PDB file of C-alpha atoms in Angstrom:
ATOM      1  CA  UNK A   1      23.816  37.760  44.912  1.00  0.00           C
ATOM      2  CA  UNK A   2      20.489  36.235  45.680  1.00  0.00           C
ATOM      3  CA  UNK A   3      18.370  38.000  47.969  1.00  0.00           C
ATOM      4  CA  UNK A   4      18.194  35.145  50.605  1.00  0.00           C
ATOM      5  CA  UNK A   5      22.178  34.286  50.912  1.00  0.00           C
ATOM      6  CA  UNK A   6      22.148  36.530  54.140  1.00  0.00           C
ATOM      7  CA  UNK A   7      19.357  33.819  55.343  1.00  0.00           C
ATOM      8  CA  UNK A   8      20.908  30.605  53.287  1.00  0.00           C
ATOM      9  CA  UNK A   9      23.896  30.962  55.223  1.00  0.00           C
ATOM     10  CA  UNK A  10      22.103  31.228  58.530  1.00  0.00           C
ATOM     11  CA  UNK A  11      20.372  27.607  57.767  1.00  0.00           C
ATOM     12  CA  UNK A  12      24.329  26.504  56.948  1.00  0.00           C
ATOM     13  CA  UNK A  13      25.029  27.662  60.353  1.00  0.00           C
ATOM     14  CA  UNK A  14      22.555  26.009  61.962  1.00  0.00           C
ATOM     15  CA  UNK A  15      22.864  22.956  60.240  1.00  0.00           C
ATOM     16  CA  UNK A  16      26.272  22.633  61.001  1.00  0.00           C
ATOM     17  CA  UNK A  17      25.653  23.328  64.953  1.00  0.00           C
ATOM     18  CA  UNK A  18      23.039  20.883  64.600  1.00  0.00           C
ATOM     19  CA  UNK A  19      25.888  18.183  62.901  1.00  0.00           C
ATOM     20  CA  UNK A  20      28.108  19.093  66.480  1.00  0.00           C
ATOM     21  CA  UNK A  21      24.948  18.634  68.435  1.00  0.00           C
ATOM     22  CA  UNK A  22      24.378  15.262  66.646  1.00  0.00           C
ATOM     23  CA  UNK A  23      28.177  14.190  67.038  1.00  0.00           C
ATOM     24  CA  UNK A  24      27.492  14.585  70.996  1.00  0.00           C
ATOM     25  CA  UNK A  25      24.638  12.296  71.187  1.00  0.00           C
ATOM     26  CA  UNK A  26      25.940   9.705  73.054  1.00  0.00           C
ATOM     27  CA  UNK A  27      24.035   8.134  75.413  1.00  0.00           C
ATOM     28  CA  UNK A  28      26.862   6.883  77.793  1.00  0.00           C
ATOM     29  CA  UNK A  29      29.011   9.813  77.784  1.00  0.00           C
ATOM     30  CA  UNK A  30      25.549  12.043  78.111  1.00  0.00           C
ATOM     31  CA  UNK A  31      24.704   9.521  81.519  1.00  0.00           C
ATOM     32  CA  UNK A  32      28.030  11.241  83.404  1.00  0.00           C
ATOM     33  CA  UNK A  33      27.951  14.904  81.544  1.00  0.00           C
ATOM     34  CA  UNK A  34      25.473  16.572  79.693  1.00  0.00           C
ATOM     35  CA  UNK A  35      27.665  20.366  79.586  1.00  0.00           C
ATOM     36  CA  UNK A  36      28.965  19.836  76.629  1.00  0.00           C
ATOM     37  CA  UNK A  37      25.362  18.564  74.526  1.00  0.00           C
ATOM     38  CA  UNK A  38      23.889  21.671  76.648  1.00  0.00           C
ATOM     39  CA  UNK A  39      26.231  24.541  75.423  1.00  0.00           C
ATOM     40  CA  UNK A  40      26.080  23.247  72.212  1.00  0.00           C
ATOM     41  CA  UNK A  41      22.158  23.122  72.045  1.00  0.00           C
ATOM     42  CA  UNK A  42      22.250  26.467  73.791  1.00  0.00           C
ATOM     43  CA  UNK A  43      24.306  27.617  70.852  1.00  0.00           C
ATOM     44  CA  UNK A  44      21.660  25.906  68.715  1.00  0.00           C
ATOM     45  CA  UNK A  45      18.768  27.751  70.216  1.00  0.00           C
ATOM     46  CA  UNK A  46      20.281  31.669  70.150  1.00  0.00           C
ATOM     47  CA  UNK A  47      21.086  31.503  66.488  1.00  0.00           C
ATOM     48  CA  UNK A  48      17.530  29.925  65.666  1.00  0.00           C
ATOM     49  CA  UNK A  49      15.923  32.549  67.171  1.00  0.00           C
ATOM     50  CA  UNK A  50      17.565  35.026  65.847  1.00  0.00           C
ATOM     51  CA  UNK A  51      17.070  33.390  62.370  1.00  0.00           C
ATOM     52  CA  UNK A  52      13.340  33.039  62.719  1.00  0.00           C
ATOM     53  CA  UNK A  53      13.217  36.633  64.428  1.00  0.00           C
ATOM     54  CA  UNK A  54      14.314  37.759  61.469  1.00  0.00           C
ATOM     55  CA  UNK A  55      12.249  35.888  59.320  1.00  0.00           C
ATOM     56  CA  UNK A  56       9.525  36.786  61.033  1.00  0.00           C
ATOM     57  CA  UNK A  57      10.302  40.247  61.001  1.00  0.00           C
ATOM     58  CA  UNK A  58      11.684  41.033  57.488  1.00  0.00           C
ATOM     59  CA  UNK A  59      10.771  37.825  54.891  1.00  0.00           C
ATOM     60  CA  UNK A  60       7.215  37.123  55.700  1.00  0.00           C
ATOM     61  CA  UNK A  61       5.794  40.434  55.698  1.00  0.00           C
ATOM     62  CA  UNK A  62       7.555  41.150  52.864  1.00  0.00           C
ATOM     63  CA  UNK A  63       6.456  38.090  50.918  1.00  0.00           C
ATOM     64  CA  UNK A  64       3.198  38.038  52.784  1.00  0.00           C
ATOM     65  CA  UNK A  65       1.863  41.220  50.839  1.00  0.00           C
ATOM     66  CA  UNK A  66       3.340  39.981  47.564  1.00  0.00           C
ATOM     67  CA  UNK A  67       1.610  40.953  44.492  1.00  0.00           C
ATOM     68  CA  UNK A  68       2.105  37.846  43.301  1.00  0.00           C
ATOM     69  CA  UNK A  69      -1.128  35.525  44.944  1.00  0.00           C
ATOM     70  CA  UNK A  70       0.933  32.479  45.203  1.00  0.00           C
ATOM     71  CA  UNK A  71       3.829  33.567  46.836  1.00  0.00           C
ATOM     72  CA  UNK A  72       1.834  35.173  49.521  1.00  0.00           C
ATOM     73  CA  UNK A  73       0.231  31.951  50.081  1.00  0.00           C
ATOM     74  CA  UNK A  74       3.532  30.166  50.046  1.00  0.00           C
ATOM     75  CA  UNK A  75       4.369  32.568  52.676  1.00  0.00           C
ATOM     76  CA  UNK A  76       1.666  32.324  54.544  1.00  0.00           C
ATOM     77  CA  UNK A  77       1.438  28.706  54.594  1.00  0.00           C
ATOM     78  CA  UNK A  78       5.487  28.789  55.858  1.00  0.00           C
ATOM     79  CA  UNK A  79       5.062  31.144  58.974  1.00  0.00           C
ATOM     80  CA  UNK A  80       1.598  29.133  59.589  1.00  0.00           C
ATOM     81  CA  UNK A  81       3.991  26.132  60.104  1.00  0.00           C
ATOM     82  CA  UNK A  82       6.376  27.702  61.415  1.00  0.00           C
ATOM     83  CA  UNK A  83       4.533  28.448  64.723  1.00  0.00           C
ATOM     84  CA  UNK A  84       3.410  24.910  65.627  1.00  0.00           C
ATOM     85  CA  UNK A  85       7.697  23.938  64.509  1.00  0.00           C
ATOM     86  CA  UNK A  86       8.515  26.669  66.840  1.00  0.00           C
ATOM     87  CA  UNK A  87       6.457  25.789  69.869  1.00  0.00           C
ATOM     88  CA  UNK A  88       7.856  22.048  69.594  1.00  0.00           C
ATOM     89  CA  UNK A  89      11.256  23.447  70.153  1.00  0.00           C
ATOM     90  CA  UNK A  90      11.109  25.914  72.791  1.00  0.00           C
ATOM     91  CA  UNK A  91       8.813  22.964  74.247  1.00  0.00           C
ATOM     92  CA  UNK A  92      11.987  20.802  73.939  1.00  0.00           C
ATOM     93  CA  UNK A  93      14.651  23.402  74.830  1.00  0.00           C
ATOM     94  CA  UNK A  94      13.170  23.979  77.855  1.00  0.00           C
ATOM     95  CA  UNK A  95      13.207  20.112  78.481  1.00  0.00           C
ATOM     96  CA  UNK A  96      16.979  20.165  78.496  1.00  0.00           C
ATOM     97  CA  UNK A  97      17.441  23.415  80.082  1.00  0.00           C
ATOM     98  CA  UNK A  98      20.288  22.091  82.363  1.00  0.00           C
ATOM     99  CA  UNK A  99      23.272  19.358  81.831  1.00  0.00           C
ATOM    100  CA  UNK A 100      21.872  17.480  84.706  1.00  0.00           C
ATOM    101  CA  UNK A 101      18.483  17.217  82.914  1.00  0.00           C
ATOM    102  CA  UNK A 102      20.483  15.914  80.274  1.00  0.00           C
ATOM    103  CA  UNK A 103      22.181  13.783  82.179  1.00  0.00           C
ATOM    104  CA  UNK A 104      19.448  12.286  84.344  1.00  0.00           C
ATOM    105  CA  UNK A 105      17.555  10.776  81.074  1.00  0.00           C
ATOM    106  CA  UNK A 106      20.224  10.746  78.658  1.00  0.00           C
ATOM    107  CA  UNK A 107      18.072   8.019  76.437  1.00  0.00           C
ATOM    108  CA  UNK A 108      15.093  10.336  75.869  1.00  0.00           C
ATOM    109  CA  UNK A 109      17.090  13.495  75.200  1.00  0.00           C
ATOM    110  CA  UNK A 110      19.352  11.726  72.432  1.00  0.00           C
ATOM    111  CA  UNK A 111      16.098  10.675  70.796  1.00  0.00           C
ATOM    112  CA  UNK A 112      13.817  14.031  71.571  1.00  0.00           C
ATOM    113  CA  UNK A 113      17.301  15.740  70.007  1.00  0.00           C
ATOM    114  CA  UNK A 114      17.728  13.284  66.706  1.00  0.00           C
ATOM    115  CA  UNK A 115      13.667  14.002  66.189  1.00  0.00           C
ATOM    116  CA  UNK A 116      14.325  17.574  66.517  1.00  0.00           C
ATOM    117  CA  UNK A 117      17.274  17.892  64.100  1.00  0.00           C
ATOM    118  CA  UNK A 118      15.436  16.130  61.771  1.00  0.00           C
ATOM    119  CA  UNK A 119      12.702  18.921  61.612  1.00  0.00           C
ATOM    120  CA  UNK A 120      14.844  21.297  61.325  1.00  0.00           C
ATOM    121  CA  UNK A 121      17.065  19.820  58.665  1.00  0.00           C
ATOM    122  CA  UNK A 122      13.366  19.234  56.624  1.00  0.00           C
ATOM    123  CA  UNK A 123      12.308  23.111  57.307  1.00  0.00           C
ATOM    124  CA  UNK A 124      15.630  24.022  55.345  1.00  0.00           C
ATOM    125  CA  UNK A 125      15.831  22.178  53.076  1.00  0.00           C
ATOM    126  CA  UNK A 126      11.664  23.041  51.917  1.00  0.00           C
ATOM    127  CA  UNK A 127      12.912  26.607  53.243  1.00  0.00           C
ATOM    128  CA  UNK A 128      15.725  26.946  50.728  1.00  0.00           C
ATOM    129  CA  UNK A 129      14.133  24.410  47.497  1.00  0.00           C
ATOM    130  CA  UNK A 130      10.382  26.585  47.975  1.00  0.00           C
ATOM    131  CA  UNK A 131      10.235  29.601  49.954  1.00  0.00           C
ATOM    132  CA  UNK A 132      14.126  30.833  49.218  1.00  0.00           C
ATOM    133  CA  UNK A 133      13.196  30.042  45.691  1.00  0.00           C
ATOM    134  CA  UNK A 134      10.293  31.912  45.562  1.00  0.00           C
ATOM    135  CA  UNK A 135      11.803  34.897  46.848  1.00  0.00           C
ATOM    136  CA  UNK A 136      15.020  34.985  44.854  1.00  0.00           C
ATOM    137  CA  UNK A 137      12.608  35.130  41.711  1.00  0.00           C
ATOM    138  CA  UNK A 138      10.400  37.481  42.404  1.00  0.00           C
ATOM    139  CA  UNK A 139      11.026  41.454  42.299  1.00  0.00           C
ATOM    140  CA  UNK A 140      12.042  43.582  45.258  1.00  0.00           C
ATOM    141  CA  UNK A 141      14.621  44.761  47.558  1.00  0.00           C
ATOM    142  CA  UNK A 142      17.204  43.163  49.305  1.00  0.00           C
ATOM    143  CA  UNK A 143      15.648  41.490  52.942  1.00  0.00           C
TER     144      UNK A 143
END
């Protein structure tokens, strides 16, 4: 077992609320309801914070003060990101914070939300190809 399934199968997770969220983005049906694109990016937003509360709390530190100098900088580098990514999306979230919002200008949250998923389905996949990588090789514990 690699030491990063526990956080490989949280980016599945995501991704795949992320594919729901995508299958929703309609912009007529979204005109007369926005509930259903809002419960599903409210679903969205509790497991990624939860994901990068973890990461923040567990991985980087631990890679962070790595004996190895270019994982730590890999690490480093990846949280430093992570911030500005993170800002953009609670920026967004609280954009759509309601089904009416949603509703009201359907257009702009369909495209806001297809830019979104698209930085998120980037982070994972560098996540898992670099960072993941870089941890399952080196020595230590499990996260």
């Amino acid at each position: 077992m690699a030491r990063t399934d526990r956080f490989r199968q949280q980016h599945n997770e995501l991704l795949a609320l992320a594919t729901e969220l995508q299958s929703l983005l309609n912009e007529t049906a979204l005109s007369h309801d926005g509930t259903a694109a809002r419960a599903c990016l409210g679903k969205l937003m509790g497991k990624l914070t939860m994901h990068l509360s973890t990461e923040d709390k567990v991985l980087y530190p631990e890679l962070e003060a790595h004996k190895d100098p270019a994982v730590a900088a890999l690490a480093r580098r990846f949280a430093s990101e992570m911030k500005s990514t993170t800002a953009a999306v609670v920026a967004y979230n609280g954009r759509w914070a309601t089904p009416t919002a949603i509703k009201e200008n359907a257009h702009a949250f369909v495209k806001e939300t297809k830019d979104v998923i698209g930085i998120l389905a980037d982070r994972i996949k560098r996540e898992n190809q670099e960072l993941y990588a870089a941890a399952d090789r080196s020595e230590g514990g499990a996260f």
